[in-house]
Amino acid sequence: MINCPKCSSEALVETPALGNIPLDVCPGCSGIWFDKGELEALLKQSQGGDSADLALINPGAEGLECPRCKNKMSRGGLVNPLLLVDRCQSCGGIWLDPRELALVRKLLGLSGGPSEVTVDRPAAVPAAPPAPDVKSTLLKLVAAAGAILGLIGVSFEMYLYFSPAAAVSHSPSAGLSVAGVLLFAGGIFVLNREK
Ligand SMILES: [Zn+2]
Ligand SMILES: [Zn+2]
């Protein structure tokens, strides 16, 4: 992935919009990055003849930063001294503004096909679902266990209370009942809060 030399936060998007040579186009400014040989191949494909000589005419050093190798590109004439483009002298790539692409086509007498290439930003990659919170899960388990224990305790007390006196030997304990109710209520409360 390479970033636009003009809008540094935009990543170039590969598109086959011009012939079968994949181009890297900026979704922000619609500038086009040609790796070494790509523009030559595109022009050759369009013209069906000899490849054009794309060495820069009167290159100067005030160009943009190369999106591929980060070296300073040179700004100079492409085909015609008046058609100024940015070319990286290290990797041979060429950066064209949308306006410059139209001029290249005009100068070379090319007609037909899109005069401008635009691309959409790629859809954002959906974020991964958050990892389950171990602490929260553990708390829920403890709360559930507490609620169940409380329920069992209360049920046992109820059983003792409502059973015929002769059937059971001990009487219900108020303290155990209260503890059971509190455990149950506390467990349910925590479970609801942690949802
Ligand atoms: Zn851009
Ligand atoms: Zn470069």
PDB file of C-alpha atoms and ligand atoms in Angstrom:
ATOM      1  CA  MET A   1       0.000   0.000   0.000  1.00  0.00           C
ATOM      2  CA  ILE A   2       1.372   3.407  -0.916  1.00  0.00           C
ATOM      3  CA  ASN A   3       0.151   6.829   0.137  1.00  0.00           C
ATOM      4  CA  CYS A   4      -0.639   9.801  -2.077  1.00  0.00           C
ATOM      5  CA  PRO A   5       2.353  12.179  -2.294  1.00  0.00           C
ATOM      6  CA  LYS A   6      -0.039  15.150  -2.151  1.00  0.00           C
ATOM      7  CA  CYS A   7      -2.631  14.072   0.415  1.00  0.00           C
ATOM      8  CA  SER A   8      -0.374  12.050   2.688  1.00  0.00           C
ATOM      9  CA  SER A   9      -3.219  10.435   4.619  1.00  0.00           C
ATOM     10  CA  GLU A  10      -4.845   8.950   1.514  1.00  0.00           C
ATOM     11  CA  ALA A  11      -3.815   5.467   0.454  1.00  0.00           C
ATOM     12  CA  LEU A  12      -3.724   4.924  -3.290  1.00  0.00           C
ATOM     13  CA  VAL A  13      -6.288   2.465  -4.666  1.00  0.00           C
ATOM     14  CA  GLU A  14      -5.378   0.109  -7.468  1.00  0.00           C
ATOM     15  CA  THR A  15      -7.750   0.275 -10.409  1.00  0.00           C
ATOM     16  CA  PRO A  16      -7.694  -1.234 -13.917  1.00  0.00           C
ATOM     17  CA  ALA A  17      -9.567   1.811 -15.275  1.00  0.00           C
ATOM     18  CA  LEU A  18      -7.131   2.532 -18.116  1.00  0.00           C
ATOM     19  CA  GLY A  19      -6.636  -0.563 -20.192  1.00  0.00           C
ATOM     20  CA  ASN A  20      -5.248  -3.628 -18.491  1.00  0.00           C
ATOM     21  CA  ILE A  21      -2.474  -1.874 -16.609  1.00  0.00           C
ATOM     22  CA  PRO A  22      -3.408  -1.539 -12.954  1.00  0.00           C
ATOM     23  CA  LEU A  23      -2.964   2.040 -11.813  1.00  0.00           C
ATOM     24  CA  ASP A  24      -2.662   3.421  -8.310  1.00  0.00           C
ATOM     25  CA  VAL A  25      -5.133   6.282  -8.008  1.00  0.00           C
ATOM     26  CA  CYS A  26      -5.693   8.646  -5.072  1.00  0.00           C
ATOM     27  CA  PRO A  27      -9.343   8.702  -3.906  1.00  0.00           C
ATOM     28  CA  GLY A  28      -8.802  12.229  -2.606  1.00  0.00           C
ATOM     29  CA  CYS A  29      -7.207  14.189  -5.463  1.00  0.00           C
ATOM     30  CA  SER A  30      -7.523  11.630  -8.304  1.00  0.00           C
ATOM     31  CA  GLY A  31      -3.801  11.830  -8.979  1.00  0.00           C
ATOM     32  CA  ILE A  32      -2.277   8.729 -10.549  1.00  0.00           C
ATOM     33  CA  TRP A  33       0.924   6.921  -9.669  1.00  0.00           C
ATOM     34  CA  PHE A  34       2.667   5.004 -12.453  1.00  0.00           C
ATOM     35  CA  ASP A  35       5.359   2.563 -11.421  1.00  0.00           C
ATOM     36  CA  LYS A  36       8.399   2.419 -13.699  1.00  0.00           C
ATOM     37  CA  GLY A  37       7.321   1.378 -17.176  1.00  0.00           C
ATOM     38  CA  GLU A  38       3.567   1.576 -16.553  1.00  0.00           C
ATOM     39  CA  LEU A  39       2.990   4.929 -18.227  1.00  0.00           C
ATOM     40  CA  GLU A  40       5.205   3.884 -21.115  1.00  0.00           C
ATOM     41  CA  ALA A  41       3.231   0.649 -21.471  1.00  0.00           C
ATOM     42  CA  LEU A  42      -0.066   2.528 -21.268  1.00  0.00           C
ATOM     43  CA  LEU A  43       0.975   5.009 -23.950  1.00  0.00           C
ATOM     44  CA  LYS A  44       2.287   2.205 -26.138  1.00  0.00           C
ATOM     45  CA  GLN A  45      -0.966   0.327 -25.682  1.00  0.00           C
ATOM     46  CA  SER A  46      -3.003   3.420 -26.583  1.00  0.00           C
ATOM     47  CA  GLN A  47      -0.890   4.345 -29.567  1.00  0.00           C
ATOM     48  CA  GLY A  48      -0.166   0.850 -30.734  1.00  0.00           C
ATOM     49  CA  GLY A  49       3.258   2.042 -31.815  1.00  0.00           C
ATOM     50  CA  ASP A  50       6.686   2.646 -30.396  1.00  0.00           C
ATOM     51  CA  SER A  51       6.937   3.488 -26.755  1.00  0.00           C
ATOM     52  CA  ALA A  52       7.379   7.151 -26.047  1.00  0.00           C
ATOM     53  CA  ASP A  53      10.574   8.492 -24.530  1.00  0.00           C
ATOM     54  CA  LEU A  54       9.512   9.582 -21.071  1.00  0.00           C
ATOM     55  CA  ALA A  55      12.807  10.924 -19.772  1.00  0.00           C
ATOM     56  CA  LEU A  56      12.189  14.266 -18.103  1.00  0.00           C
ATOM     57  CA  ILE A  57      13.094  17.417 -19.977  1.00  0.00           C
ATOM     58  CA  ASN A  58      14.990  19.957 -17.845  1.00  0.00           C
ATOM     59  CA  PRO A  59      14.291  18.181 -14.546  1.00  0.00           C
ATOM     60  CA  GLY A  60      14.377  20.308 -11.419  1.00  0.00           C
ATOM     61  CA  ALA A  61      14.606  19.147  -7.832  1.00  0.00           C
ATOM     62  CA  GLU A  62      11.507  20.828  -6.452  1.00  0.00           C
ATOM     63  CA  GLY A  63       9.210  17.821  -6.833  1.00  0.00           C
ATOM     64  CA  LEU A  64       7.076  15.887  -4.391  1.00  0.00           C
ATOM     65  CA  GLU A  65       8.231  13.002  -2.231  1.00  0.00           C
ATOM     66  CA  CYS A  66       8.137   9.667  -4.062  1.00  0.00           C
ATOM     67  CA  PRO A  67       5.282   7.577  -2.615  1.00  0.00           C
ATOM     68  CA  ARG A  68       7.199   4.388  -3.391  1.00  0.00           C
ATOM     69  CA  CYS A  69      10.739   5.024  -2.135  1.00  0.00           C
ATOM     70  CA  LYS A  70      10.323   8.353  -0.287  1.00  0.00           C
ATOM     71  CA  ASN A  71      13.077  10.075  -2.286  1.00  0.00           C
ATOM     72  CA  LYS A  72      12.491  13.573  -3.579  1.00  0.00           C
ATOM     73  CA  MET A  73      11.073  13.391  -7.079  1.00  0.00           C
ATOM     74  CA  SER A  74      12.188  15.691  -9.879  1.00  0.00           C
ATOM     75  CA  ARG A  75       9.796  17.969 -11.663  1.00  0.00           C
ATOM     76  CA  GLY A  76      10.343  18.323 -15.352  1.00  0.00           C
ATOM     77  CA  GLY A  77       8.794  18.199 -18.800  1.00  0.00           C
ATOM     78  CA  LEU A  78       7.247  14.964 -19.989  1.00  0.00           C
ATOM     79  CA  VAL A  79       7.348  14.608 -23.789  1.00  0.00           C
ATOM     80  CA  ASN A  80       6.901  18.374 -23.978  1.00  0.00           C
ATOM     81  CA  PRO A  81       8.904  20.893 -21.874  1.00  0.00           C
ATOM     82  CA  LEU A  82       5.640  22.578 -20.887  1.00  0.00           C
ATOM     83  CA  LEU A  83       4.054  19.443 -19.481  1.00  0.00           C
ATOM     84  CA  LEU A  84       5.559  19.375 -16.011  1.00  0.00           C
ATOM     85  CA  VAL A  85       5.222  16.166 -14.038  1.00  0.00           C
ATOM     86  CA  ASP A  86       6.894  14.581 -11.008  1.00  0.00           C
ATOM     87  CA  ARG A  87       9.199  11.683 -11.693  1.00  0.00           C
ATOM     88  CA  CYS A  88      11.260   9.723  -9.192  1.00  0.00           C
ATOM     89  CA  GLN A  89      14.807   9.388 -10.482  1.00  0.00           C
ATOM     90  CA  SER A  90      15.452   6.495  -8.084  1.00  0.00           C
ATOM     91  CA  CYS A  91      12.607   4.091  -8.878  1.00  0.00           C
ATOM     92  CA  GLY A  92      11.452   5.565 -12.193  1.00  0.00           C
ATOM     93  CA  GLY A  93       7.853   6.081 -11.066  1.00  0.00           C
ATOM     94  CA  ILE A  94       5.773   8.995 -12.373  1.00  0.00           C
ATOM     95  CA  TRP A  95       3.076  10.966 -10.541  1.00  0.00           C
ATOM     96  CA  LEU A  96       0.401  12.674 -12.626  1.00  0.00           C
ATOM     97  CA  ASP A  97      -2.240  15.069 -11.401  1.00  0.00           C
ATOM     98  CA  PRO A  98      -5.613  14.465 -13.095  1.00  0.00           C
ATOM     99  CA  ARG A  99      -5.003  17.607 -15.157  1.00  0.00           C
ATOM    100  CA  GLU A 100      -1.619  16.283 -16.208  1.00  0.00           C
ATOM    101  CA  LEU A 101      -3.052  12.978 -17.399  1.00  0.00           C
ATOM    102  CA  ALA A 102      -5.446  14.882 -19.668  1.00  0.00           C
ATOM    103  CA  LEU A 103      -2.497  16.899 -21.030  1.00  0.00           C
ATOM    104  CA  VAL A 104      -0.429  13.770 -21.672  1.00  0.00           C
ATOM    105  CA  ARG A 105      -3.268  12.297 -23.677  1.00  0.00           C
ATOM    106  CA  LYS A 106      -3.752  15.533 -25.594  1.00  0.00           C
ATOM    107  CA  LEU A 107      -0.070  15.937 -26.417  1.00  0.00           C
ATOM    108  CA  LEU A 108       0.162  12.392 -27.675  1.00  0.00           C
ATOM    109  CA  GLY A 109      -2.951  12.811 -29.761  1.00  0.00           C
ATOM    110  CA  LEU A 110      -4.860  10.183 -27.844  1.00  0.00           C
ATOM    111  CA  SER A 111      -8.606  10.279 -28.008  1.00  0.00           C
ATOM    112  CA  GLY A 112     -11.355   8.226 -26.476  1.00  0.00           C
ATOM    113  CA  GLY A 113     -11.230   6.519 -23.132  1.00  0.00           C
ATOM    114  CA  PRO A 114     -11.576   8.273 -19.826  1.00  0.00           C
ATOM    115  CA  SER A 115      -9.748  11.579 -19.533  1.00  0.00           C
ATOM    116  CA  GLU A 116      -9.850  11.264 -15.781  1.00  0.00           C
ATOM    117  CA  VAL A 117      -9.720   8.311 -13.464  1.00  0.00           C
ATOM    118  CA  THR A 118     -11.471   8.386 -10.130  1.00  0.00           C
ATOM    119  CA  VAL A 119     -11.729   5.760  -7.456  1.00  0.00           C
ATOM    120  CA  ASP A 120     -13.705   5.357  -4.255  1.00  0.00           C
ATOM    121  CA  ARG A 121     -12.067   4.872  -0.931  1.00  0.00           C
ATOM    122  CA  PRO A 122     -12.092   1.214   0.043  1.00  0.00           C
ATOM    123  CA  ALA A 123     -14.682   0.327   2.666  1.00  0.00           C
ATOM    124  CA  ALA A 124     -13.289   0.392   6.166  1.00  0.00           C
ATOM    125  CA  VAL A 125     -12.408  -3.020   7.518  1.00  0.00           C
ATOM    126  CA  PRO A 126     -14.958  -3.885  10.229  1.00  0.00           C
ATOM    127  CA  ALA A 127     -13.391  -3.938  13.655  1.00  0.00           C
ATOM    128  CA  ALA A 128     -12.945  -7.330  15.276  1.00  0.00           C
ATOM    129  CA  PRO A 129     -15.588  -8.140  17.911  1.00  0.00           C
ATOM    130  CA  PRO A 130     -14.303  -7.333  21.399  1.00  0.00           C
ATOM    131  CA  ALA A 131     -12.772 -10.261  23.238  1.00  0.00           C
ATOM    132  CA  PRO A 132     -15.011 -11.640  25.983  1.00  0.00           C
ATOM    133  CA  ASP A 133     -14.205 -10.070  29.331  1.00  0.00           C
ATOM    134  CA  VAL A 134     -12.883 -12.872  31.551  1.00  0.00           C
ATOM    135  CA  LYS A 135     -13.412 -10.892  34.761  1.00  0.00           C
ATOM    136  CA  SER A 136     -17.017 -10.116  33.895  1.00  0.00           C
ATOM    137  CA  THR A 137     -17.697 -13.742  32.929  1.00  0.00           C
ATOM    138  CA  LEU A 138     -16.206 -14.954  36.207  1.00  0.00           C
ATOM    139  CA  LEU A 139     -18.297 -12.456  38.183  1.00  0.00           C
ATOM    140  CA  LYS A 140     -21.424 -13.665  36.383  1.00  0.00           C
ATOM    141  CA  LEU A 141     -20.616 -17.276  37.238  1.00  0.00           C
ATOM    142  CA  VAL A 142     -20.106 -16.410  40.907  1.00  0.00           C
ATOM    143  CA  ALA A 143     -23.331 -14.347  40.927  1.00  0.00           C
ATOM    144  CA  ALA A 144     -25.272 -17.184  39.291  1.00  0.00           C
ATOM    145  CA  ALA A 145     -23.862 -19.690  41.794  1.00  0.00           C
ATOM    146  CA  GLY A 146     -24.772 -17.323  44.650  1.00  0.00           C
ATOM    147  CA  ALA A 147     -28.329 -16.901  43.351  1.00  0.00           C
ATOM    148  CA  ILE A 148     -28.778 -20.661  43.000  1.00  0.00           C
ATOM    149  CA  LEU A 149     -27.347 -21.327  46.480  1.00  0.00           C
ATOM    150  CA  GLY A 150     -29.629 -18.638  47.922  1.00  0.00           C
ATOM    151  CA  LEU A 151     -32.644 -20.152  46.172  1.00  0.00           C
ATOM    152  CA  ILE A 152     -31.756 -23.626  47.494  1.00  0.00           C
ATOM    153  CA  GLY A 153     -31.321 -22.208  51.012  1.00  0.00           C
ATOM    154  CA  VAL A 154     -34.684 -20.388  50.925  1.00  0.00           C
ATOM    155  CA  SER A 155     -36.418 -23.454  49.447  1.00  0.00           C
ATOM    156  CA  PHE A 156     -34.974 -25.627  52.184  1.00  0.00           C
ATOM    157  CA  GLU A 157     -36.202 -23.203  54.851  1.00  0.00           C
ATOM    158  CA  MET A 158     -39.654 -23.138  53.229  1.00  0.00           C
ATOM    159  CA  TYR A 159     -39.642 -26.909  53.151  1.00  0.00           C
ATOM    160  CA  LEU A 160     -38.805 -27.012  56.835  1.00  0.00           C
ATOM    161  CA  TYR A 161     -41.450 -24.404  57.663  1.00  0.00           C
ATOM    162  CA  PHE A 162     -44.330 -25.968  55.752  1.00  0.00           C
ATOM    163  CA  SER A 163     -43.575 -29.614  56.458  1.00  0.00           C
ATOM    164  CA  PRO A 164     -45.629 -31.355  59.114  1.00  0.00           C
ATOM    165  CA  ALA A 165     -43.756 -30.982  62.336  1.00  0.00           C
ATOM    166  CA  ALA A 166     -43.481 -34.703  62.747  1.00  0.00           C
ATOM    167  CA  ALA A 167     -41.738 -35.177  59.396  1.00  0.00           C
ATOM    168  CA  VAL A 168     -38.696 -33.017  60.193  1.00  0.00           C
ATOM    169  CA  SER A 169     -36.708 -32.787  63.307  1.00  0.00           C
ATOM    170  CA  HIS A 170     -35.482 -29.170  63.207  1.00  0.00           C
ATOM    171  CA  SER A 171     -37.293 -25.839  62.983  1.00  0.00           C
ATOM    172  CA  PRO A 172     -36.511 -23.254  60.269  1.00  0.00           C
ATOM    173  CA  SER A 173     -33.770 -20.774  61.058  1.00  0.00           C
ATOM    174  CA  ALA A 174     -34.534 -17.101  60.482  1.00  0.00           C
ATOM    175  CA  GLY A 175     -30.847 -16.295  59.958  1.00  0.00           C
ATOM    176  CA  LEU A 176     -30.429 -18.912  57.224  1.00  0.00           C
ATOM    177  CA  SER A 177     -33.612 -17.684  55.483  1.00  0.00           C
ATOM    178  CA  VAL A 178     -32.374 -14.096  55.436  1.00  0.00           C
ATOM    179  CA  ALA A 179     -28.948 -15.197  54.169  1.00  0.00           C
ATOM    180  CA  GLY A 180     -30.605 -17.271  51.417  1.00  0.00           C
ATOM    181  CA  VAL A 181     -32.809 -14.370  50.295  1.00  0.00           C
ATOM    182  CA  LEU A 182     -29.845 -11.953  50.319  1.00  0.00           C
ATOM    183  CA  LEU A 183     -27.663 -14.381  48.310  1.00  0.00           C
ATOM    184  CA  PHE A 184     -30.409 -14.879  45.757  1.00  0.00           C
ATOM    185  CA  ALA A 185     -31.245 -11.196  45.423  1.00  0.00           C
ATOM    186  CA  GLY A 186     -27.558 -10.212  45.280  1.00  0.00           C
ATOM    187  CA  GLY A 187     -26.836 -12.822  42.613  1.00  0.00           C
ATOM    188  CA  ILE A 188     -29.745 -11.688  40.432  1.00  0.00           C
ATOM    189  CA  PHE A 189     -28.755  -8.044  40.900  1.00  0.00           C
ATOM    190  CA  VAL A 190     -25.154  -8.668  39.756  1.00  0.00           C
ATOM    191  CA  LEU A 191     -26.323 -10.791  36.812  1.00  0.00           C
ATOM    192  CA  ASN A 192     -28.614  -7.990  35.605  1.00  0.00           C
ATOM    193  CA  ARG A 193     -25.945  -5.328  36.042  1.00  0.00           C
ATOM    194  CA  GLU A 194     -23.338  -7.321  34.106  1.00  0.00           C
ATOM    195  CA  LYS A 195     -25.540  -7.909  31.067  1.00  0.00           C
TER     196      LYS A 195
HETATM  197 ZN    ZN B   1      -4.170  12.628  -3.325  1.00  0.00          ZN
HETATM  198 ZN    ZN B   2      10.783   6.431  -6.099  1.00  0.00          ZN
END
